[in-house]
Amino acid sequence: LKPFSLKSWIANRICGNMEPARAAMAGATLSSAAILALLRRYFRNVRPPQLVQRQVDETSGRKDSLLVDLPELLRDYWPHLIWEWNGYTSTSWAGMRAVLHSHSASTGRLECLKLADGGTVSLHWAEDPAPSNACGCVVLVLPGLNNHSETPFIQETMHHLRESGFHAVALNYRGVGGLDLTSGRVGCADSWHDFPEVLSHIQRERTGAVVCAVGFSMGGGMLLRYLGEHGDQTPIRAGVALAAPMDFPAMGRYLEGHVAARAMNFAIVNGVKMFMAPRFLRSSLKDKVSVGKALRACTLRQLEEAIICPLHGYADAEDYYRKNSPLPVMSRIAVPTLVVNAEDDPVIGMETLPLEEIRKNPNVRMALTRRGGHIGWGRGGLAGTSWADAITARFLKVHLHGPEAARLVQVDLRDHAPVEHMTLQPPMSRL
């Protein structure tokens, strides 16, 4: 018997008894059609970010301030042809890349900070920017769940901020980044309660410096909650939230919805177990919770009800979500804030984004890309840099020194093409 060949079988089924020339032409036609279909699908996703903000009255003669400040948002976002094929591929690749590069060297210095209740957090200070480029601003970087200051994309963001003239410092929450648990609380979505002490310490360390903040995922959600709670009493002058959940109860329901979301939920919760278990099991906190229930948890809700709720005094996961969700306080955010999300984010879900609430607050703007997944943005068409990092640095500089001082890419508004780039060498894209 001849060995079975799938390629020969398909050729015979399609081409049958065609002459060789006709068969070759048929194969070329099918290949061309397939390539054209793939390209058509790809180019349907190439478009500028959707802007969500309070509508500007065109009859008043006022210009759209976000487009004036950030002309990069007029340009098409070009997703990576492979890694940003959809939200699941970009999110999975970003997660795998974080694991594969988890032992890469980090720079800067680590400073432990003892909080008033006995808890311990740490600040990872990046190297100072060159004196000729320094802008006199400290940017507090807030990692997300399962991340810390040495996670590769956090390091890349800090590097980019440093090259843009900022003093970058990342916060490691309680029990994260090698920290021992020295109080009855763990790092979670209510760690925004620690921000006032952390910010006061930063202000003492960098007297006279302006403070801004950027948060990723859970870190972005905590930043929005903190800004809403403190209104105009916060020392933070401007903030950026990347892939941030804004409606925690809705996100919890989304992750327990369709099969793909439940699979993502399962992957996240097992990542949390591996990330937090070593420190937690060596602490006295393990005696205050059901470790078995935590280890059997298959969803974030189950894990939170097994550990966070009993330790932090929440009745259940819904109570935990409700008391820490940014949505109820979004209207009270009083400083310029940019929220960046992707429509295909498989962790947050497009349907959980409170677009109408964002439109009600003139201080909050959103840039919504078609592709990017959950913290999976690549270069997006910006040569040699991460699109999200470039937008972040520019937005912060705009609100500190004005648009001209923040120019990262000069844009010709007639064709949206970049005509000049920074001479600095930014970090590699996180994709």
Tab-separated table of C-alpha atoms in Angstrom:
chain	number	residue	atom	x	y	z
A	1	LEU	CA	0.000	0.000	0.000
A	2	LYS	CA	1.168	3.529	-0.772
A	3	PRO	CA	1.574	5.797	2.233
A	4	PHE	CA	-1.307	8.252	2.680
A	5	SER	CA	-0.505	11.860	1.733
A	6	LEU	CA	-2.966	14.545	2.781
A	7	LYS	CA	-1.449	16.944	0.273
A	8	SER	CA	-1.937	14.466	-2.585
A	9	TRP	CA	-5.451	13.642	-1.432
A	10	ILE	CA	-6.474	17.334	-1.394
A	11	ALA	CA	-4.854	17.893	-4.808
A	12	ASN	CA	-6.701	14.908	-6.267
A	13	ARG	CA	-10.010	15.981	-4.770
A	14	ILE	CA	-9.692	19.543	-6.051
A	15	CYS	CA	-7.891	19.034	-9.351
A	16	GLY	CA	-9.110	15.518	-10.186
A	17	ASN	CA	-7.834	14.495	-13.595
A	18	MET	CA	-6.875	17.995	-14.701
A	19	GLU	CA	-3.907	18.481	-16.918
A	20	PRO	CA	-0.769	19.547	-14.989
A	21	ALA	CA	-0.927	23.135	-16.258
A	22	ARG	CA	-4.578	23.522	-15.334
A	23	ALA	CA	-3.992	21.881	-11.956
A	24	ALA	CA	-1.140	24.271	-11.220
A	25	MET	CA	-3.313	27.220	-12.192
A	26	ALA	CA	-6.133	25.978	-9.940
A	27	GLY	CA	-3.722	25.574	-7.019
A	28	ALA	CA	-2.317	29.065	-7.556
A	29	THR	CA	-5.835	30.505	-7.734
A	30	LEU	CA	-6.844	28.836	-4.488
A	31	SER	CA	-3.640	30.001	-2.759
A	32	SER	CA	-4.165	33.552	-3.983
A	33	ALA	CA	-7.767	33.518	-2.824
A	34	ALA	CA	-6.717	32.306	0.624
A	35	ILE	CA	-4.026	34.994	0.914
A	36	LEU	CA	-6.440	37.688	-0.217
A	37	ALA	CA	-9.017	36.520	2.335
A	38	LEU	CA	-6.426	36.679	5.119
A	39	LEU	CA	-5.239	40.124	4.016
A	40	ARG	CA	-8.830	41.344	3.802
A	41	ARG	CA	-9.429	40.165	7.362
A	42	TYR	CA	-6.216	41.817	8.526
A	43	PHE	CA	-6.850	45.192	6.888
A	44	ARG	CA	-10.361	45.313	8.309
A	45	ASN	CA	-8.649	45.626	11.695
A	46	VAL	CA	-6.264	48.411	10.642
A	47	ARG	CA	-7.846	51.636	11.799
A	48	PRO	CA	-7.262	54.488	14.244
A	49	PRO	CA	-8.342	53.935	17.843
A	50	GLN	CA	-11.929	54.796	18.651
A	51	LEU	CA	-11.997	57.856	20.908
A	52	VAL	CA	-14.459	57.922	23.793
A	53	GLN	CA	-14.840	61.244	25.571
A	54	ARG	CA	-17.286	64.065	26.159
A	55	GLN	CA	-18.545	65.375	22.835
A	56	VAL	CA	-17.141	68.692	21.647
A	57	ASP	CA	-19.664	71.264	20.427
A	58	GLU	CA	-18.538	71.906	16.851
A	59	THR	CA	-20.450	75.204	16.694
A	60	SER	CA	-18.426	76.610	19.570
A	61	GLY	CA	-15.212	76.634	17.571
A	62	ARG	CA	-13.398	74.540	20.174
A	63	LYS	CA	-11.108	71.802	18.924
A	64	ASP	CA	-11.083	68.209	20.092
A	65	SER	CA	-8.431	68.520	22.802
A	66	LEU	CA	-7.440	64.857	22.801
A	67	LEU	CA	-6.712	64.872	19.066
A	68	VAL	CA	-4.844	68.173	19.363
A	69	ASP	CA	-2.751	66.826	22.235
A	70	LEU	CA	-2.254	63.328	20.837
A	71	PRO	CA	-2.250	63.423	17.030
A	72	GLU	CA	-0.818	59.864	17.074
A	73	LEU	CA	-4.390	58.741	17.763
A	74	LEU	CA	-5.328	59.897	14.259
A	75	ARG	CA	-3.049	57.257	12.788
A	76	ASP	CA	-4.094	53.711	12.001
A	77	TYR	CA	-3.101	51.151	14.612
A	78	TRP	CA	-1.304	48.339	12.747
A	79	PRO	CA	-1.571	45.083	14.701
A	80	HIS	CA	1.122	42.442	14.446
A	81	LEU	CA	0.198	40.085	11.598
A	82	ILE	CA	0.586	36.956	13.759
A	83	TRP	CA	0.641	37.786	17.480
A	84	GLU	CA	-2.285	40.221	17.291
A	85	TRP	CA	-4.433	38.053	15.046
A	86	ASN	CA	-7.107	38.148	17.753
A	87	GLY	CA	-7.381	38.942	21.445
A	88	TYR	CA	-6.543	35.434	22.588
A	89	THR	CA	-3.331	35.161	20.553
A	90	SER	CA	-2.004	38.559	21.672
A	91	THR	CA	-2.919	37.947	25.308
A	92	SER	CA	-1.451	34.437	25.307
A	93	TRP	CA	1.751	35.600	23.649
A	94	ALA	CA	2.123	38.473	26.126
A	95	GLY	CA	1.680	35.996	29.000
A	96	MET	CA	4.127	33.466	27.556
A	97	ARG	CA	6.674	36.166	26.892
A	98	ALA	CA	6.452	37.305	30.515
A	99	VAL	CA	7.119	33.730	31.677
A	100	LEU	CA	9.929	33.072	29.174
A	101	HIS	CA	11.733	36.281	30.122
A	102	SER	CA	10.915	36.195	33.831
A	103	HIS	CA	14.582	35.760	34.772
A	104	SER	CA	15.902	38.584	32.617
A	105	ALA	CA	18.030	41.139	34.429
A	106	SER	CA	16.371	44.286	35.758
A	107	THR	CA	18.015	47.592	36.548
A	108	GLY	CA	17.588	50.208	39.235
A	109	ARG	CA	17.312	49.890	43.010
A	110	LEU	CA	14.728	48.314	45.306
A	111	GLU	CA	13.453	50.158	48.379
A	112	CYS	CA	11.270	48.457	51.002
A	113	LEU	CA	8.617	50.566	52.676
A	114	LYS	CA	6.936	49.652	55.960
A	115	LEU	CA	3.324	50.822	56.094
A	116	ALA	CA	1.433	52.102	59.143
A	117	ASP	CA	-0.395	48.791	59.713
A	118	GLY	CA	2.831	46.775	59.585
A	119	GLY	CA	2.497	45.709	55.960
A	120	THR	CA	5.443	45.845	53.583
A	121	VAL	CA	5.552	47.073	49.993
A	122	SER	CA	8.548	47.959	47.861
A	123	LEU	CA	9.433	50.623	45.316
A	124	HIS	CA	11.603	49.673	42.358
A	125	TRP	CA	13.329	52.853	41.201
A	126	ALA	CA	14.603	52.926	37.643
A	127	GLU	CA	17.843	54.667	36.889
A	128	ASP	CA	17.468	58.433	36.687
A	129	PRO	CA	17.049	59.983	33.225
A	130	ALA	CA	19.881	61.958	31.683
A	131	PRO	CA	20.013	65.459	33.284
A	132	SER	CA	19.626	67.096	29.877
A	133	ASN	CA	16.403	65.148	29.273
A	134	ALA	CA	14.870	65.088	32.761
A	135	CYS	CA	11.414	66.667	33.048
A	136	GLY	CA	11.189	66.710	36.853
A	137	CYS	CA	8.304	64.234	37.066
A	138	VAL	CA	8.059	60.906	38.912
A	139	VAL	CA	5.802	58.307	37.287
A	140	LEU	CA	4.462	55.611	39.598
A	141	VAL	CA	4.014	52.359	37.626
A	142	LEU	CA	1.345	50.001	38.971
A	143	PRO	CA	1.619	46.376	37.761
A	144	GLY	CA	-1.385	44.115	37.364
A	145	LEU	CA	-2.326	40.740	38.767
A	146	ASN	CA	0.492	38.150	38.516
A	147	ASN	CA	2.990	40.925	37.664
A	148	HIS	CA	5.641	42.830	39.588
A	149	SER	CA	8.360	45.373	38.955
A	150	GLU	CA	10.664	42.874	37.237
A	151	THR	CA	8.044	41.591	34.783
A	152	PRO	CA	9.539	42.272	31.324
A	153	PHE	CA	6.863	44.633	30.002
A	154	ILE	CA	6.928	46.621	33.262
A	155	GLN	CA	10.696	46.978	32.883
A	156	GLU	CA	10.251	48.040	29.246
A	157	THR	CA	7.695	50.669	30.229
A	158	MET	CA	10.007	52.016	32.936
A	159	HIS	CA	12.855	52.133	30.416
A	160	HIS	CA	10.700	54.008	27.925
A	161	LEU	CA	9.591	56.496	30.589
A	162	ARG	CA	13.200	57.036	31.613
A	163	GLU	CA	14.228	57.665	28.007
A	164	SER	CA	11.367	60.166	27.787
A	165	GLY	CA	12.768	62.118	30.742
A	166	PHE	CA	10.667	60.723	33.614
A	167	HIS	CA	11.812	59.273	36.929
A	168	ALA	CA	10.053	55.886	36.855
A	169	VAL	CA	9.282	53.840	39.968
A	170	ALA	CA	7.206	50.638	40.123
A	171	LEU	CA	5.218	49.562	43.163
A	172	ASN	CA	5.321	45.972	44.393
A	173	TYR	CA	2.221	45.224	46.474
A	174	ARG	CA	2.122	43.233	49.712
A	175	GLY	CA	3.511	39.729	49.225
A	176	VAL	CA	4.574	40.499	45.632
A	177	GLY	CA	8.049	40.743	44.130
A	178	GLY	CA	9.697	38.609	46.804
A	179	LEU	CA	8.171	40.501	49.756
A	180	ASP	CA	7.157	38.676	52.909
A	181	LEU	CA	3.614	39.119	54.187
A	182	THR	CA	4.083	41.112	57.415
A	183	SER	CA	0.463	42.079	58.103
A	184	GLY	CA	-3.005	40.596	57.807
A	185	ARG	CA	-3.510	41.825	54.241
A	186	VAL	CA	-2.284	40.653	50.832
A	187	GLY	CA	-1.762	42.480	47.553
A	188	CYS	CA	-5.065	42.546	45.648
A	189	ALA	CA	-7.562	44.943	44.061
A	190	ASP	CA	-7.976	46.939	47.281
A	191	SER	CA	-4.270	47.810	47.452
A	192	TRP	CA	-5.244	51.320	46.334
A	193	HIS	CA	-5.724	51.990	50.061
A	194	ASP	CA	-1.906	51.897	50.323
A	195	PHE	CA	-1.395	54.588	47.676
A	196	PRO	CA	-1.583	57.636	50.005
A	197	GLU	CA	1.325	56.353	52.120
A	198	VAL	CA	3.312	55.380	49.038
A	199	LEU	CA	2.744	58.756	47.366
A	200	SER	CA	3.695	60.633	50.537
A	201	HIS	CA	6.958	58.691	50.654
A	202	ILE	CA	7.692	59.447	46.986
A	203	GLN	CA	7.093	63.148	47.601
A	204	ARG	CA	9.517	63.084	50.528
A	205	GLU	CA	12.112	61.241	48.455
A	206	ARG	CA	11.739	63.590	45.460
A	207	THR	CA	10.954	66.938	46.997
A	208	GLY	CA	9.277	69.290	44.561
A	209	ALA	CA	8.773	66.650	41.856
A	210	VAL	CA	5.450	66.349	40.046
A	211	VAL	CA	3.854	62.904	40.349
A	212	CYS	CA	1.961	61.012	37.633
A	213	ALA	CA	0.894	57.380	37.470
A	214	VAL	CA	0.331	54.594	34.957
A	215	GLY	CA	-1.418	51.319	35.787
A	216	PHE	CA	-1.715	48.020	33.937
A	217	SER	CA	-4.818	45.814	34.198
A	218	MET	CA	-5.653	45.486	37.927
A	219	GLY	CA	-3.123	48.260	38.596
A	220	GLY	CA	-5.043	50.505	36.192
A	221	GLY	CA	-8.327	49.651	37.897
A	222	MET	CA	-6.844	50.532	41.284
A	223	LEU	CA	-5.488	53.803	39.894
A	224	LEU	CA	-8.952	54.778	38.614
A	225	ARG	CA	-10.555	53.867	41.940
A	226	TYR	CA	-7.977	55.876	43.879
A	227	LEU	CA	-8.343	58.916	41.592
A	228	GLY	CA	-12.126	58.792	41.938
A	229	GLU	CA	-11.995	58.432	45.722
A	230	HIS	CA	-9.580	61.340	46.209
A	231	GLY	CA	-10.800	63.715	43.492
A	232	ASP	CA	-8.804	66.940	43.446
A	233	GLN	CA	-7.048	66.046	46.724
A	234	THR	CA	-4.604	63.652	45.085
A	235	PRO	CA	-0.978	64.641	44.403
A	236	ILE	CA	-1.160	62.794	41.064
A	237	ARG	CA	-1.275	65.322	38.229
A	238	ALA	CA	-2.202	62.930	35.380
A	239	GLY	CA	-2.845	59.221	34.997
A	240	VAL	CA	-2.948	56.492	32.347
A	241	ALA	CA	-4.821	53.200	32.805
A	242	LEU	CA	-3.925	50.446	30.322
A	243	ALA	CA	-6.260	47.443	29.858
A	244	ALA	CA	-7.965	48.418	33.109
A	245	PRO	CA	-11.202	46.808	34.314
A	246	MET	CA	-13.668	49.539	35.279
A	247	ASP	CA	-16.708	47.529	36.318
A	248	PHE	CA	-15.486	44.729	38.579
A	249	PRO	CA	-18.875	43.000	39.086
A	250	ALA	CA	-19.510	42.964	35.320
A	251	MET	CA	-16.006	41.640	34.651
A	252	GLY	CA	-16.546	38.865	37.211
A	253	ARG	CA	-19.707	37.788	35.413
A	254	TYR	CA	-18.005	38.031	32.011
A	255	LEU	CA	-15.194	35.684	33.073
A	256	GLU	CA	-17.795	33.128	34.138
A	257	GLY	CA	-19.762	33.382	30.883
A	258	HIS	CA	-18.858	31.648	27.639
A	259	VAL	CA	-16.410	28.747	27.382
A	260	ALA	CA	-13.433	30.800	26.174
A	261	ALA	CA	-13.853	33.289	29.025
A	262	ARG	CA	-14.033	30.477	31.574
A	263	ALA	CA	-10.848	28.984	30.123
A	264	MET	CA	-9.123	32.373	30.486
A	265	ASN	CA	-10.448	32.624	34.053
A	266	PHE	CA	-9.014	29.188	34.857
A	267	ALA	CA	-5.615	30.149	33.420
A	268	ILE	CA	-5.518	33.402	35.420
A	269	VAL	CA	-6.497	31.810	38.718
A	270	ASN	CA	-3.843	29.116	38.396
A	271	GLY	CA	-1.313	31.815	37.611
A	272	VAL	CA	-2.302	33.573	40.834
A	273	LYS	CA	-1.811	30.354	42.793
A	274	MET	CA	1.698	29.838	41.430
A	275	PHE	CA	2.551	33.512	41.823
A	276	MET	CA	1.357	33.966	45.413
A	277	ALA	CA	1.478	30.480	46.948
A	278	PRO	CA	5.185	30.320	48.003
A	279	ARG	CA	5.058	33.472	50.161
A	280	PHE	CA	1.516	32.905	51.381
A	281	LEU	CA	2.132	29.327	52.559
A	282	ARG	CA	5.193	30.479	54.520
A	283	SER	CA	3.212	33.168	56.331
A	284	SER	CA	0.919	32.935	59.340
A	285	LEU	CA	-2.017	33.979	57.146
A	286	LYS	CA	-2.462	30.431	55.885
A	287	ASP	CA	-3.932	29.496	59.279
A	288	LYS	CA	-6.719	32.073	58.873
A	289	VAL	CA	-8.123	30.710	55.594
A	290	SER	CA	-9.049	27.415	54.008
A	291	VAL	CA	-5.947	26.519	52.015
A	292	GLY	CA	-7.675	23.477	50.544
A	293	LYS	CA	-10.550	25.587	49.268
A	294	ALA	CA	-8.072	28.011	47.742
A	295	LEU	CA	-6.105	25.269	46.001
A	296	ARG	CA	-9.317	23.788	44.566
A	297	ALA	CA	-10.498	27.163	43.228
A	298	CYS	CA	-11.126	27.172	39.475
A	299	THR	CA	-12.250	30.808	39.151
A	300	LEU	CA	-11.060	34.144	40.495
A	301	ARG	CA	-14.320	34.471	42.431
A	302	GLN	CA	-13.706	31.186	44.245
A	303	LEU	CA	-10.103	32.097	45.061
A	304	GLU	CA	-11.065	35.559	46.305
A	305	GLU	CA	-13.785	34.135	48.529
A	306	ALA	CA	-11.314	31.591	49.896
A	307	ILE	CA	-8.495	34.048	50.727
A	308	ILE	CA	-9.166	37.757	50.223
A	309	CYS	CA	-12.683	37.998	51.626
A	310	PRO	CA	-11.938	36.381	55.018
A	311	LEU	CA	-8.623	38.228	55.427
A	312	HIS	CA	-9.858	41.663	54.341
A	313	GLY	CA	-13.330	41.522	55.849
A	314	TYR	CA	-15.534	41.285	52.759
A	315	ALA	CA	-18.839	39.416	52.933
A	316	ASP	CA	-18.243	37.739	49.563
A	317	ALA	CA	-16.685	38.360	46.160
A	318	GLU	CA	-19.531	40.661	45.070
A	319	ASP	CA	-18.922	42.831	48.140
A	320	TYR	CA	-15.186	42.880	47.316
A	321	TYR	CA	-15.880	43.868	43.696
A	322	ARG	CA	-18.425	46.533	44.605
A	323	LYS	CA	-16.218	48.255	47.175
A	324	ASN	CA	-13.190	48.437	44.867
A	325	SER	CA	-14.685	48.889	41.396
A	326	PRO	CA	-13.790	52.204	39.709
A	327	LEU	CA	-17.235	52.600	38.126
A	328	PRO	CA	-19.084	54.162	41.109
A	329	VAL	CA	-16.454	56.923	41.465
A	330	MET	CA	-15.510	57.533	37.815
A	331	SER	CA	-17.489	60.776	37.810
A	332	ARG	CA	-15.295	62.169	40.616
A	333	ILE	CA	-11.941	61.818	38.827
A	334	ALA	CA	-10.576	65.369	38.730
A	335	VAL	CA	-7.202	65.007	36.976
A	336	PRO	CA	-6.497	64.337	33.268
A	337	THR	CA	-6.801	60.576	32.792
A	338	LEU	CA	-6.342	58.454	29.673
A	339	VAL	CA	-7.822	54.948	29.564
A	340	VAL	CA	-6.529	52.618	26.835
A	341	ASN	CA	-8.323	49.347	26.083
A	342	ALA	CA	-8.701	46.919	23.185
A	343	GLU	CA	-12.029	45.792	21.765
A	344	ASP	CA	-10.812	42.176	21.619
A	345	ASP	CA	-9.598	42.020	25.251
A	346	PRO	CA	-10.567	38.478	26.349
A	347	VAL	CA	-10.098	39.218	30.063
A	348	ILE	CA	-12.181	42.375	30.488
A	349	GLY	CA	-14.658	42.057	27.631
A	350	MET	CA	-15.854	44.933	25.493
A	351	GLU	CA	-19.347	44.726	26.983
A	352	THR	CA	-18.065	45.534	30.492
A	353	LEU	CA	-16.582	48.915	29.491
A	354	PRO	CA	-18.735	51.804	30.841
A	355	LEU	CA	-18.458	54.027	27.774
A	356	GLU	CA	-21.330	56.311	28.762
A	357	GLU	CA	-19.806	56.979	32.186
A	358	ILE	CA	-16.522	57.919	30.534
A	359	ARG	CA	-18.326	60.382	28.259
A	360	LYS	CA	-19.845	62.127	31.289
A	361	ASN	CA	-16.503	63.129	32.837
A	362	PRO	CA	-14.464	65.680	30.832
A	363	ASN	CA	-11.304	64.635	32.693
A	364	VAL	CA	-11.427	61.036	31.457
A	365	ARG	CA	-10.742	60.002	27.855
A	366	MET	CA	-10.509	56.540	26.312
A	367	ALA	CA	-8.614	55.259	23.290
A	368	LEU	CA	-10.110	51.950	22.156
A	369	THR	CA	-8.038	49.924	19.677
A	370	ARG	CA	-9.511	47.144	17.516
A	371	ARG	CA	-6.691	44.728	18.369
A	372	GLY	CA	-4.319	44.400	21.316
A	373	GLY	CA	-5.951	41.852	23.603
A	374	HIS	CA	-5.110	42.193	27.283
A	375	ILE	CA	-1.876	44.216	27.535
A	376	GLY	CA	-0.845	42.752	24.182
A	377	TRP	CA	-0.249	45.906	22.143
A	378	GLY	CA	2.731	45.821	19.836
A	379	ARG	CA	4.362	48.593	17.853
A	380	GLY	CA	1.073	49.505	16.203
A	381	GLY	CA	2.884	51.206	13.339
A	382	LEU	CA	5.309	53.243	15.475
A	383	ALA	CA	8.794	52.243	14.345
A	384	GLY	CA	10.852	50.520	17.014
A	385	THR	CA	8.660	51.292	20.025
A	386	SER	CA	5.682	50.018	21.959
A	387	TRP	CA	2.558	51.896	20.899
A	388	ALA	CA	1.087	51.869	24.414
A	389	ASP	CA	4.324	53.166	25.985
A	390	ALA	CA	4.618	55.946	23.401
A	391	ILE	CA	1.010	57.086	23.930
A	392	THR	CA	1.489	56.957	27.709
A	393	ALA	CA	4.662	59.054	27.714
A	394	ARG	CA	3.197	61.628	25.359
A	395	PHE	CA	-0.078	62.009	27.271
A	396	LEU	CA	1.773	62.586	30.550
A	397	LYS	CA	4.141	65.119	29.020
A	398	VAL	CA	1.282	66.970	27.348
A	399	HIS	CA	-0.348	67.561	30.715
A	400	LEU	CA	2.903	68.623	32.339
A	401	HIS	CA	4.629	70.784	29.753
A	402	GLY	CA	2.277	71.175	26.793
A	403	PRO	CA	2.100	69.453	23.379
A	404	GLU	CA	5.357	70.787	21.943
A	405	ALA	CA	7.487	69.499	24.815
A	406	ALA	CA	5.832	66.100	24.489
A	407	ARG	CA	6.396	65.591	20.780
A	408	LEU	CA	7.298	61.939	20.235
A	409	VAL	CA	6.226	61.661	16.627
A	410	GLN	CA	5.424	64.619	14.416
A	411	VAL	CA	2.346	63.822	12.388
A	412	ASP	CA	1.332	65.256	9.046
A	413	LEU	CA	-2.442	65.469	9.479
A	414	ARG	CA	-2.980	65.291	5.725
A	415	ASP	CA	-1.915	61.674	5.431
A	416	HIS	CA	-1.316	60.620	9.053
A	417	ALA	CA	2.252	59.551	8.200
A	418	PRO	CA	5.113	59.981	10.704
A	419	VAL	CA	7.784	62.345	9.435
A	420	GLU	CA	10.177	62.347	12.369
A	421	HIS	CA	10.978	59.948	15.200
A	422	MET	CA	12.898	60.228	18.435
A	423	THR	CA	16.616	59.675	18.207
A	424	LEU	CA	16.486	57.777	21.512
A	425	GLN	CA	16.511	53.995	21.321
A	426	PRO	CA	13.311	52.756	23.019
A	427	PRO	CA	12.850	49.221	24.338
A	428	MET	CA	11.651	46.405	22.134
A	429	SER	CA	7.922	46.080	21.698
A	430	ARG	CA	6.317	43.750	24.211
A	431	LEU	CA	5.171	41.670	21.209
